[in-house]
mmCIF file of N, CA, C and O in Angstrom:
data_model
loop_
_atom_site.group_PDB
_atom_site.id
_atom_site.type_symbol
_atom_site.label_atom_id
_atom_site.label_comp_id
_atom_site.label_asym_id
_atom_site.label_seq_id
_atom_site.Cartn_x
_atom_site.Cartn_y
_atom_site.Cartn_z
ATOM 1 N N UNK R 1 106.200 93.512 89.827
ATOM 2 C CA UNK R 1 107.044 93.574 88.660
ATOM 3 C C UNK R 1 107.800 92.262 88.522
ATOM 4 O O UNK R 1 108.499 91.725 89.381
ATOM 5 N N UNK R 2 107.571 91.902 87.463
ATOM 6 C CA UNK R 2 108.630 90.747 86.684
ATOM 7 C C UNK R 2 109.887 90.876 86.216
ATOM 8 O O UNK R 2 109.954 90.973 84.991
ATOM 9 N N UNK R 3 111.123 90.914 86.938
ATOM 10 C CA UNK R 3 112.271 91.042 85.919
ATOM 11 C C UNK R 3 113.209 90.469 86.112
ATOM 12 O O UNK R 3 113.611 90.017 87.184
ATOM 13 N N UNK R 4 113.700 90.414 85.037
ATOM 14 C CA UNK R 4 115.231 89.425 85.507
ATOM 15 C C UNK R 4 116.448 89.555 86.345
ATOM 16 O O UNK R 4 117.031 90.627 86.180
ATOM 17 N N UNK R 5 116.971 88.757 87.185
ATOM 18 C CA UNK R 5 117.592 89.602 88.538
ATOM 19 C C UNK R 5 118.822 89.512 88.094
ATOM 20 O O UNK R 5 119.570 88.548 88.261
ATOM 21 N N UNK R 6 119.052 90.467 87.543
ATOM 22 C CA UNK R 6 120.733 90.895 86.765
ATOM 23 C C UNK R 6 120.837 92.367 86.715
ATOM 24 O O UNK R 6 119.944 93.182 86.484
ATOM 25 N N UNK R 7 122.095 92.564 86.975
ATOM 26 C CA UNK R 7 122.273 93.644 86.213
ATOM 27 C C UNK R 7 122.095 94.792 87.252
ATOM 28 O O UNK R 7 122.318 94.748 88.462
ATOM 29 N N UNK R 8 121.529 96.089 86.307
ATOM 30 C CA UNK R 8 121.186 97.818 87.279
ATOM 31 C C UNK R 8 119.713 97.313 88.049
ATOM 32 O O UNK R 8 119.612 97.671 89.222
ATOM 33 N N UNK R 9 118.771 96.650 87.575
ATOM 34 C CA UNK R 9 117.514 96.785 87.893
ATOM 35 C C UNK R 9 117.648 95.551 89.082
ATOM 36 O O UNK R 9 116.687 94.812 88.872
ATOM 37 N N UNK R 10 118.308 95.109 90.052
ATOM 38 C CA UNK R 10 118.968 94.163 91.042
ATOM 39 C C UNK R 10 118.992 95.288 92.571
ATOM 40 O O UNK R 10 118.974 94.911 93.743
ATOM 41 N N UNK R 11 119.042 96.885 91.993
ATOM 42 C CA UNK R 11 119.925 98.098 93.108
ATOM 43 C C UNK R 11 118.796 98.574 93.523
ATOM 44 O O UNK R 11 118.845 99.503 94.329
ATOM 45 N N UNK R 12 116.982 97.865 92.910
ATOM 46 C CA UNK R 12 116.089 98.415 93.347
ATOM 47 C C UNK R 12 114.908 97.021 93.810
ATOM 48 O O UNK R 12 114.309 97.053 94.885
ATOM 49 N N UNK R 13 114.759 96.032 92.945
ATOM 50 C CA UNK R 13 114.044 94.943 92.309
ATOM 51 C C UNK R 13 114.326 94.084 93.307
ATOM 52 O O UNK R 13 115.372 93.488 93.050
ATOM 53 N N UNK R 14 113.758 93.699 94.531
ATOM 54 C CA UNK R 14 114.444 92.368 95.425
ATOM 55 C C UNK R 14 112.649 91.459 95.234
ATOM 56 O O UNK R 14 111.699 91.782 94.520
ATOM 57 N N UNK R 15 112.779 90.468 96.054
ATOM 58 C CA UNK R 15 111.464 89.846 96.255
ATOM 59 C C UNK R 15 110.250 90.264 96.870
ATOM 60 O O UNK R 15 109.120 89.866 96.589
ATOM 61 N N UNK R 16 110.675 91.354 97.993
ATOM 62 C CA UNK R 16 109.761 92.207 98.588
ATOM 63 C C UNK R 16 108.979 93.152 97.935
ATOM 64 O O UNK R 16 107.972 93.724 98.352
ATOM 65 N N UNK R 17 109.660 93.277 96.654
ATOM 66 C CA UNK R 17 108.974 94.143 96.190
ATOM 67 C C UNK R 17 108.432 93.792 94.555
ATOM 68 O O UNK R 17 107.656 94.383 93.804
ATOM 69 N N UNK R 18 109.333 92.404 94.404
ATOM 70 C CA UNK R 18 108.593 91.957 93.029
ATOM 71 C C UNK R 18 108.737 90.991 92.717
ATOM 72 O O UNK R 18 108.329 90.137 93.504
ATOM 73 N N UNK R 19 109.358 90.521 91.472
ATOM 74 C CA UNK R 19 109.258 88.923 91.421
ATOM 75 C C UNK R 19 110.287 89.003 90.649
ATOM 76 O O UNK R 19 110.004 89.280 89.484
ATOM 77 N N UNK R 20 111.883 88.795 90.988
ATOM 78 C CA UNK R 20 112.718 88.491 90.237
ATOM 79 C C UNK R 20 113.570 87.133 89.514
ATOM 80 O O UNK R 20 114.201 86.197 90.005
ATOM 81 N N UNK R 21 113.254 87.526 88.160
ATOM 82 C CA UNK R 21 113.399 85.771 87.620
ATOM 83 C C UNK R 21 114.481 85.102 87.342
ATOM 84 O O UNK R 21 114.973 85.538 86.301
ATOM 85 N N UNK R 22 115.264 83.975 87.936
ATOM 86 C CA UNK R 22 116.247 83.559 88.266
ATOM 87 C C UNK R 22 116.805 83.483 86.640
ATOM 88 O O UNK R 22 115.988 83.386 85.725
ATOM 89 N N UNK R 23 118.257 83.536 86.385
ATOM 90 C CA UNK R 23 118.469 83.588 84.819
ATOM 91 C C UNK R 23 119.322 82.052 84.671
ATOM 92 O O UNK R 23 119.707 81.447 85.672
ATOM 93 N N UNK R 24 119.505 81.626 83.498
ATOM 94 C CA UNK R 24 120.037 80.072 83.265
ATOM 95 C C UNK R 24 121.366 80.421 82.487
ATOM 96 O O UNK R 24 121.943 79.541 81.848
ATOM 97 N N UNK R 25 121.920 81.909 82.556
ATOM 98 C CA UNK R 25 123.078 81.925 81.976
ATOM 99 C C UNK R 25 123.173 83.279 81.411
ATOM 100 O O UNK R 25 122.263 84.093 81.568
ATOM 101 N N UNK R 26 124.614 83.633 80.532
ATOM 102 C CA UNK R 26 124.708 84.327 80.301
ATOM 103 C C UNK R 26 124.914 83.790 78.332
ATOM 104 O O UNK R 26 125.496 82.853 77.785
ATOM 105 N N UNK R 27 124.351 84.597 77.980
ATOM 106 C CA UNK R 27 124.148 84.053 76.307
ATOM 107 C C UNK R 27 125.078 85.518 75.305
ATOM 108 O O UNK R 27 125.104 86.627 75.838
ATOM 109 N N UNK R 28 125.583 85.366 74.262
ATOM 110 C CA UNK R 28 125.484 86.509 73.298
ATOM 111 C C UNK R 28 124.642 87.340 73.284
ATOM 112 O O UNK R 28 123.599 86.973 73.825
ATOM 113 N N UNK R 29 124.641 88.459 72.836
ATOM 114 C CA UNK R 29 123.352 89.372 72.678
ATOM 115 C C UNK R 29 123.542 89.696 70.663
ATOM 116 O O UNK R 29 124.243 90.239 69.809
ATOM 117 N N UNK R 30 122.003 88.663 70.945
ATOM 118 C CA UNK R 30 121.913 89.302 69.029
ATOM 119 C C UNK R 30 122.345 90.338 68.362
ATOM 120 O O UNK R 30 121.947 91.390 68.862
ATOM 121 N N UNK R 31 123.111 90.488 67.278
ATOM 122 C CA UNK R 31 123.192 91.468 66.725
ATOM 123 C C UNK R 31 124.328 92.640 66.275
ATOM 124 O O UNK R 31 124.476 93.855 66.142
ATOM 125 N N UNK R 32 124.883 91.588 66.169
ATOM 126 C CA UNK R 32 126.661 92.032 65.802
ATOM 127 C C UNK R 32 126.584 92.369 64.489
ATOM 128 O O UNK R 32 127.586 91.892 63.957
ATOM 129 N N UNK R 33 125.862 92.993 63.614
ATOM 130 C CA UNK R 33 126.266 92.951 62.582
ATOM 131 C C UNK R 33 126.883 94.797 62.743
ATOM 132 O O UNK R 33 127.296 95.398 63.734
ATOM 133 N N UNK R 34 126.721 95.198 61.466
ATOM 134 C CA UNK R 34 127.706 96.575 61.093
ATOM 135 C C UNK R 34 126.795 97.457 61.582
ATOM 136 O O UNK R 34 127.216 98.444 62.186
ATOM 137 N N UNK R 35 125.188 97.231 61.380
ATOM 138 C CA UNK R 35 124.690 98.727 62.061
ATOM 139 C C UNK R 35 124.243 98.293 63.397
ATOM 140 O O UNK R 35 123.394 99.068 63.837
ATOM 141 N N UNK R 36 124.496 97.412 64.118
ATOM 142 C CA UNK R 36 124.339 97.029 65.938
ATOM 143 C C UNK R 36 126.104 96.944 65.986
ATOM 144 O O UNK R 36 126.347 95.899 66.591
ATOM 145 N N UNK R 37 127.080 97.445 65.695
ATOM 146 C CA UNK R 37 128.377 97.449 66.474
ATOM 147 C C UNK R 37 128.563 97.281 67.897
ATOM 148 O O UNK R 37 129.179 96.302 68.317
ATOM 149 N N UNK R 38 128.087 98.145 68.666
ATOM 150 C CA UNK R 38 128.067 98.288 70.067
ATOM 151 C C UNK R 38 127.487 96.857 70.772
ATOM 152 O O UNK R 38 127.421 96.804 72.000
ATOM 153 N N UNK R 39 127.121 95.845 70.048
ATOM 154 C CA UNK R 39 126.321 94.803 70.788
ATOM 155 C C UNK R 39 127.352 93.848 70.664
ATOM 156 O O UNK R 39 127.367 92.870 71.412
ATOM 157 N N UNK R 40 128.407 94.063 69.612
ATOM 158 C CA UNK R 40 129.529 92.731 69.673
ATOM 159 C C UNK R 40 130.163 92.552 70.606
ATOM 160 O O UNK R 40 130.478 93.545 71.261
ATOM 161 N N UNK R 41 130.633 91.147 71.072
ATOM 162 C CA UNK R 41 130.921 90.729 72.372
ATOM 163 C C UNK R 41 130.394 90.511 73.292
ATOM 164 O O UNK R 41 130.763 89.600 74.033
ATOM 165 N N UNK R 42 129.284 91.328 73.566
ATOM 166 C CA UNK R 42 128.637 91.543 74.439
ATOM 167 C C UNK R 42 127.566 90.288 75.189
ATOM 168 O O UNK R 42 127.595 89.288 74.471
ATOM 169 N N UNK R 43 126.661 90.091 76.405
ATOM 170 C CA UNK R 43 126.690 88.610 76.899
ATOM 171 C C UNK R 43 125.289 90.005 77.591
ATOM 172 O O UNK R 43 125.378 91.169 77.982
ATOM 173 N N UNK R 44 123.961 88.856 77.390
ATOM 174 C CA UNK R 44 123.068 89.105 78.273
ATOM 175 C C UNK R 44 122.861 88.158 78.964
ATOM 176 O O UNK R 44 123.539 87.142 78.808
ATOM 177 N N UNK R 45 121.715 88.237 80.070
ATOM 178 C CA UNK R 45 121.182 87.312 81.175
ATOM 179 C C UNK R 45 119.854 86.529 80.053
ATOM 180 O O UNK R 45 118.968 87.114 79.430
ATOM 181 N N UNK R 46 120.082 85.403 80.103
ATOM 182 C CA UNK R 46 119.108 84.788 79.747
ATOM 183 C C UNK R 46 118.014 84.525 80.549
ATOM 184 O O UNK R 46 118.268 83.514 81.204
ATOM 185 N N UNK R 47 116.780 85.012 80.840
ATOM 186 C CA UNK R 47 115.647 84.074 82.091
ATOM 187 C C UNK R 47 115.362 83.550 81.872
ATOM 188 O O UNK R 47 115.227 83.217 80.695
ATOM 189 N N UNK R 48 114.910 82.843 83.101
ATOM 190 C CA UNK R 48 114.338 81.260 82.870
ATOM 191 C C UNK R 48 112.983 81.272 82.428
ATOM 192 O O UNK R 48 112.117 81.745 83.163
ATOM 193 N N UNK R 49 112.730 80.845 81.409
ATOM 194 C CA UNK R 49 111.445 80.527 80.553
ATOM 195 C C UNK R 49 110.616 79.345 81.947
ATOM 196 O O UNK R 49 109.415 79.494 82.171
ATOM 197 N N UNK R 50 111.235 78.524 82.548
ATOM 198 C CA UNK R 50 110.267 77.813 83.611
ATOM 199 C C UNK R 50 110.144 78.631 84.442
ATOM 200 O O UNK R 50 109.022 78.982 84.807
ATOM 201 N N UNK R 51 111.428 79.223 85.033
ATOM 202 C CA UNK R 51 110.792 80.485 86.781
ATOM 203 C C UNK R 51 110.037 81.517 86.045
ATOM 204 O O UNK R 51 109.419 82.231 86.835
ATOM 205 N N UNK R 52 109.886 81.813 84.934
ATOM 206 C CA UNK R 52 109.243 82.837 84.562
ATOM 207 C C UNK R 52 107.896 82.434 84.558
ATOM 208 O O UNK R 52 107.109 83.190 85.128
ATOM 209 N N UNK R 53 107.347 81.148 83.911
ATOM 210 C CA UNK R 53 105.697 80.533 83.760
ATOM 211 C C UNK R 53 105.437 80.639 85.325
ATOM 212 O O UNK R 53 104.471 81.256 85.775
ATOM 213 N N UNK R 54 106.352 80.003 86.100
ATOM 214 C CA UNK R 54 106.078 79.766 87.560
ATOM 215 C C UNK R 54 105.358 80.967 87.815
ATOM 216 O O UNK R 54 104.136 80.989 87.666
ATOM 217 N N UNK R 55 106.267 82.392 88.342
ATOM 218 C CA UNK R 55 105.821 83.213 88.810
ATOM 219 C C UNK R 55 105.096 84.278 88.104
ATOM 220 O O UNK R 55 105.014 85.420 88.556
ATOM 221 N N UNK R 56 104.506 83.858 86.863
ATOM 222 C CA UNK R 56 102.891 84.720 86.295
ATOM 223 C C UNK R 56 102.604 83.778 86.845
ATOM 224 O O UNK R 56 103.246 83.989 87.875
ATOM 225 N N UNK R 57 101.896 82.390 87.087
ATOM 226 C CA UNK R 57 100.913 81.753 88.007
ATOM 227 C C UNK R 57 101.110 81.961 88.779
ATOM 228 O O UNK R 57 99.978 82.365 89.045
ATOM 229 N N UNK R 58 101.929 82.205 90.160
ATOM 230 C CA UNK R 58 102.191 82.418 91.153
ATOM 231 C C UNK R 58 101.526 83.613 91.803
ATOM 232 O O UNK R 58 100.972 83.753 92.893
ATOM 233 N N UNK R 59 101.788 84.546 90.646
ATOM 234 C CA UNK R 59 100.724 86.121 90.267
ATOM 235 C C UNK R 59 99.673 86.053 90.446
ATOM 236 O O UNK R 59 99.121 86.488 91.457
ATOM 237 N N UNK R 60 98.968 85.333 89.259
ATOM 238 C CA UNK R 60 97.769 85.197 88.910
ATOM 239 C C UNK R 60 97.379 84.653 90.227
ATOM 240 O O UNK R 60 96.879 85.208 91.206
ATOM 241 N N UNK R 61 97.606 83.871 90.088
ATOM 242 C CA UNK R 61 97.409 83.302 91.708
ATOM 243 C C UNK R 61 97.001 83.539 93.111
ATOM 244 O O UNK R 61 96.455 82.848 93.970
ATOM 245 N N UNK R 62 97.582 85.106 93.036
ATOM 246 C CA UNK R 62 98.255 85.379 94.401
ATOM 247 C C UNK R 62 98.023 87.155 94.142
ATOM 248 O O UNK R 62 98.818 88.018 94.516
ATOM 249 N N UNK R 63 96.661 87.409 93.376
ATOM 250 C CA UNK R 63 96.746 89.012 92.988
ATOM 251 C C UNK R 63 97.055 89.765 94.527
ATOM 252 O O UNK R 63 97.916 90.644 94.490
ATOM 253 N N UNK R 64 96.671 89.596 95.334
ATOM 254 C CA UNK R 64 96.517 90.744 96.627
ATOM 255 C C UNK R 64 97.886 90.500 96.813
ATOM 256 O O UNK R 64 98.501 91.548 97.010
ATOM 257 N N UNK R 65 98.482 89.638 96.819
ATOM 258 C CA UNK R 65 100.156 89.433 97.307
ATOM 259 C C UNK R 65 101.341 90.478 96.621
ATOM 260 O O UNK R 65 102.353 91.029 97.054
ATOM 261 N N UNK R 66 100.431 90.415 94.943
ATOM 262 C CA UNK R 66 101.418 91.138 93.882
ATOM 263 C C UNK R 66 100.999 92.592 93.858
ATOM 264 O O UNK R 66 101.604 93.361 93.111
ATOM 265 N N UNK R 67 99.951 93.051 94.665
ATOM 266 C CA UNK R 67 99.675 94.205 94.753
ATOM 267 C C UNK R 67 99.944 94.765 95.984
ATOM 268 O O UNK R 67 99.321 95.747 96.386
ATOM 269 N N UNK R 68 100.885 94.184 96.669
ATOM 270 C CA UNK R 68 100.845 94.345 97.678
ATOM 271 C C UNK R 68 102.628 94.753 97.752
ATOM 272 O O UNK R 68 103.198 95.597 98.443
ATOM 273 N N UNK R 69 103.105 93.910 96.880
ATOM 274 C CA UNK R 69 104.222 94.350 96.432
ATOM 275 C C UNK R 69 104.410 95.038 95.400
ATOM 276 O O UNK R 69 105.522 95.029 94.871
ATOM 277 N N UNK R 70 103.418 95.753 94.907
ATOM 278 C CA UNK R 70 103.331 96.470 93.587
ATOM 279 C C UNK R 70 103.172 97.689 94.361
ATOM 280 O O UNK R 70 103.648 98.697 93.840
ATOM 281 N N UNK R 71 102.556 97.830 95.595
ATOM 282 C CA UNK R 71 102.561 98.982 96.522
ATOM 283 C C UNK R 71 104.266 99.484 97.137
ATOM 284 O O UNK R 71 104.896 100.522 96.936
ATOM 285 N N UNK R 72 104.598 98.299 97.900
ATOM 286 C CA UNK R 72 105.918 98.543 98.523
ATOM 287 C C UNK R 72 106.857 99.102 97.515
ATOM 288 O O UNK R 72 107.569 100.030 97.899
ATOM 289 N N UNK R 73 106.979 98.677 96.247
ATOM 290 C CA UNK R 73 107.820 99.050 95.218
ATOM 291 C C UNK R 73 107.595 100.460 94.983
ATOM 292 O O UNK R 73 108.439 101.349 94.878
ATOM 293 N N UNK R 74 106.122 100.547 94.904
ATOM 294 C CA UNK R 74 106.213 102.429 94.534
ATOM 295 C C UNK R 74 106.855 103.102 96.132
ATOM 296 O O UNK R 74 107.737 103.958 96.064
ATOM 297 N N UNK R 75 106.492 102.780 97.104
ATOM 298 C CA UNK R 75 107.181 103.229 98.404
ATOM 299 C C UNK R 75 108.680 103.628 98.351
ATOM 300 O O UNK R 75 109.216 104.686 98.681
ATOM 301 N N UNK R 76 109.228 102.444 97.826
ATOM 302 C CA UNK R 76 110.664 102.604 97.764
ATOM 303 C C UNK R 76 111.216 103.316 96.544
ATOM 304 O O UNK R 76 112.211 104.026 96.695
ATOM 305 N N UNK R 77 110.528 103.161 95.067
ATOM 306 C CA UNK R 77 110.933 104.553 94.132
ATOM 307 C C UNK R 77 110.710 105.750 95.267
ATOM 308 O O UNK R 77 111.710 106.366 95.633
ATOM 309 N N UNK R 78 109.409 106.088 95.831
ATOM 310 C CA UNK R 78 109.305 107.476 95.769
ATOM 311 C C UNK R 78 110.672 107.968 97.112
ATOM 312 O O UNK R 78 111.506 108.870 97.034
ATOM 313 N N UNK R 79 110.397 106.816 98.409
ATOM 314 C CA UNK R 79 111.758 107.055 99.179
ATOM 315 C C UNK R 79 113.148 107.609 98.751
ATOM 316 O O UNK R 79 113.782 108.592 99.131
ATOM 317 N N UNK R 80 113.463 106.422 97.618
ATOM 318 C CA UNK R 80 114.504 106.016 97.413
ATOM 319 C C UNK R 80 115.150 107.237 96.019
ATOM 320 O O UNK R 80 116.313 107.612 95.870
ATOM 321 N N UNK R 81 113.941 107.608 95.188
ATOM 322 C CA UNK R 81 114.527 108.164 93.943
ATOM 323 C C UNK R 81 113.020 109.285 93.816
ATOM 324 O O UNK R 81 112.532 109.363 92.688
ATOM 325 N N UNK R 82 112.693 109.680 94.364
ATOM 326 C CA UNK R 82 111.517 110.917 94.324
ATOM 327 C C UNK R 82 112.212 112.169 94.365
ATOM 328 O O UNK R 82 113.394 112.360 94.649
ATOM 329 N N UNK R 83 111.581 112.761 94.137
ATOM 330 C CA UNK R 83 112.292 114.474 94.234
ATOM 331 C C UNK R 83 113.074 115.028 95.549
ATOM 332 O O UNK R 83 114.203 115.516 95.596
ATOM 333 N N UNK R 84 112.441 114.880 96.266
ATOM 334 C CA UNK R 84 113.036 115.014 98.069
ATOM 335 C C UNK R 84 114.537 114.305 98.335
ATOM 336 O O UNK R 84 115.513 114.839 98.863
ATOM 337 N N UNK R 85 114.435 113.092 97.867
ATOM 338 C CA UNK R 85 115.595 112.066 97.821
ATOM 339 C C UNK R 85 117.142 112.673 96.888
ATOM 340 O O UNK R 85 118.340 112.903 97.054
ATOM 341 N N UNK R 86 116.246 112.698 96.039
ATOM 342 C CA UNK R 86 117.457 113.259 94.796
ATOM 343 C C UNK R 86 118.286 114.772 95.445
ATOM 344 O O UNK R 86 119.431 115.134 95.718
ATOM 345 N N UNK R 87 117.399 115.121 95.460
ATOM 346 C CA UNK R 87 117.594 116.606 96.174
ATOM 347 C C UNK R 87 118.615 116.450 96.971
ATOM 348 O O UNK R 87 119.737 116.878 96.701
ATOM 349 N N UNK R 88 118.326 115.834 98.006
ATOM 350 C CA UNK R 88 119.331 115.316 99.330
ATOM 351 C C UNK R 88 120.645 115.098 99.269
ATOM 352 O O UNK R 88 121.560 115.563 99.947
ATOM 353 N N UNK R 89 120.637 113.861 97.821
ATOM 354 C CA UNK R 89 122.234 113.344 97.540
ATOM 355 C C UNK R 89 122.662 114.217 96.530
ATOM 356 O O UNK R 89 123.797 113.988 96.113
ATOM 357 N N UNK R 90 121.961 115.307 95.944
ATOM 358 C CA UNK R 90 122.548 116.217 94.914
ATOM 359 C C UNK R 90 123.064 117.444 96.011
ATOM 360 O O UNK R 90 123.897 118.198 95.508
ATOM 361 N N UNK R 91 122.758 117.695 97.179
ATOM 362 C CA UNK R 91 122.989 118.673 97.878
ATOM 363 C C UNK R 91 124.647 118.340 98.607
ATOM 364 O O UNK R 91 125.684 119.003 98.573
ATOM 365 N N UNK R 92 124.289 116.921 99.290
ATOM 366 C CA UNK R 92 125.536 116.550 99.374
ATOM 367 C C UNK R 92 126.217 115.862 98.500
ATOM 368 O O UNK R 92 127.048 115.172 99.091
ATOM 369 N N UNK R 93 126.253 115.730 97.396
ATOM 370 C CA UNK R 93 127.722 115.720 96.448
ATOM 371 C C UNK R 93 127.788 117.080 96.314
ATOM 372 O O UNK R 93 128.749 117.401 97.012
ATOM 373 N N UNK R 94 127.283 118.148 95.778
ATOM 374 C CA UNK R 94 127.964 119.777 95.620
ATOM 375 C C UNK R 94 128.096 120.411 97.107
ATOM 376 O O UNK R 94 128.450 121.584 97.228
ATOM 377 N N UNK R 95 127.865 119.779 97.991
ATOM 378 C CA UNK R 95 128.736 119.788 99.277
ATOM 379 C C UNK R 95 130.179 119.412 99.555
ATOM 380 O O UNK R 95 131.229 119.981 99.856
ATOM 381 N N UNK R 96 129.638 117.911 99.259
ATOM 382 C CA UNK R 96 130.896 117.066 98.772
ATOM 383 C C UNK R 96 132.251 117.932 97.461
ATOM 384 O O UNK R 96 133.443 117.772 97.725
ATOM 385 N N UNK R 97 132.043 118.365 96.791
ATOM 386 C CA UNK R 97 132.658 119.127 95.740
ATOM 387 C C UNK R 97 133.228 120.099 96.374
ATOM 388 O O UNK R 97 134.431 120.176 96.621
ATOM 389 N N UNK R 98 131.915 121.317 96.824
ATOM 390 C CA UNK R 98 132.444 122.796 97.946
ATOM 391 C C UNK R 98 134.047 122.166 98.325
ATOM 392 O O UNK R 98 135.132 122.203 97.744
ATOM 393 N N UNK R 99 133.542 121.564 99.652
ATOM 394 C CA UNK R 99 134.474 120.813 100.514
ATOM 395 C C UNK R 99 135.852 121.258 99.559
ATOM 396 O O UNK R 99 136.495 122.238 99.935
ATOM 397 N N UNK R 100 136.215 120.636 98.521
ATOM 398 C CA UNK R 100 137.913 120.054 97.641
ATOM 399 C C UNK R 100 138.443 121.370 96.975
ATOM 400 O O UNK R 100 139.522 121.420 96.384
ATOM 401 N N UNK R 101 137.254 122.843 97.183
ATOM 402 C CA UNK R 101 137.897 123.387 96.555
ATOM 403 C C UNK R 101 138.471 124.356 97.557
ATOM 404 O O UNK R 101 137.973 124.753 98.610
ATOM 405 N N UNK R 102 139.466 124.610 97.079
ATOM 406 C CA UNK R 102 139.879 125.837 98.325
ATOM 407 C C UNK R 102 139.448 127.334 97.931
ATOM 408 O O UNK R 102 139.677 128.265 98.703
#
């Protein structure tokens, strides 16, 4: 996976498992007008248009490498956020909850 290393997708996305593309800043996000309200002010990650060419060749390049981390990545969704997992930390937060009430 290709993505830009900002942000929520940073809590899963490292190098081991994909190819995260260094960003050159933080820019406006298009679209302030009256029916995009929610976008005023607001500042995205720009990526780098060069680390980005880099690493599709790097890809292309390097298929068994990117499938190899295209493997580890599903490893760590299914670990990390699969049904079994969820289960686990949903059991203990309404554990966690039980616990406060008397």
């Amino acid at each position: 996976m290709l993505s830009t290393n900002w942000s929520g997708i940073t809590a899963y996305l490292d190098e081991s498992v994909g190819y995260p593309i260094k960003i050159d800043g933080l820019v406006p996000v298009a679209g302030g007008s009256d029916t995009m309200w929610w976008f005023r002010g607001l500042k995205w990650a720009q990526p780098s248009l060069q680390h980005l060419v880099h690493l599709m060749h790097h890809v292309y390049d390097n298929r068994e490498e990117a499938a190899a981390k295209g493997a580890a990545a599903r490893a760590r969704m299914i670990e990390r956020y699969g049904p079994e997992a969820i289960a686990d930390v949903l059991v203990k937060e309404l554990q966690r909850i039980q616990d406060k009430v008397p």
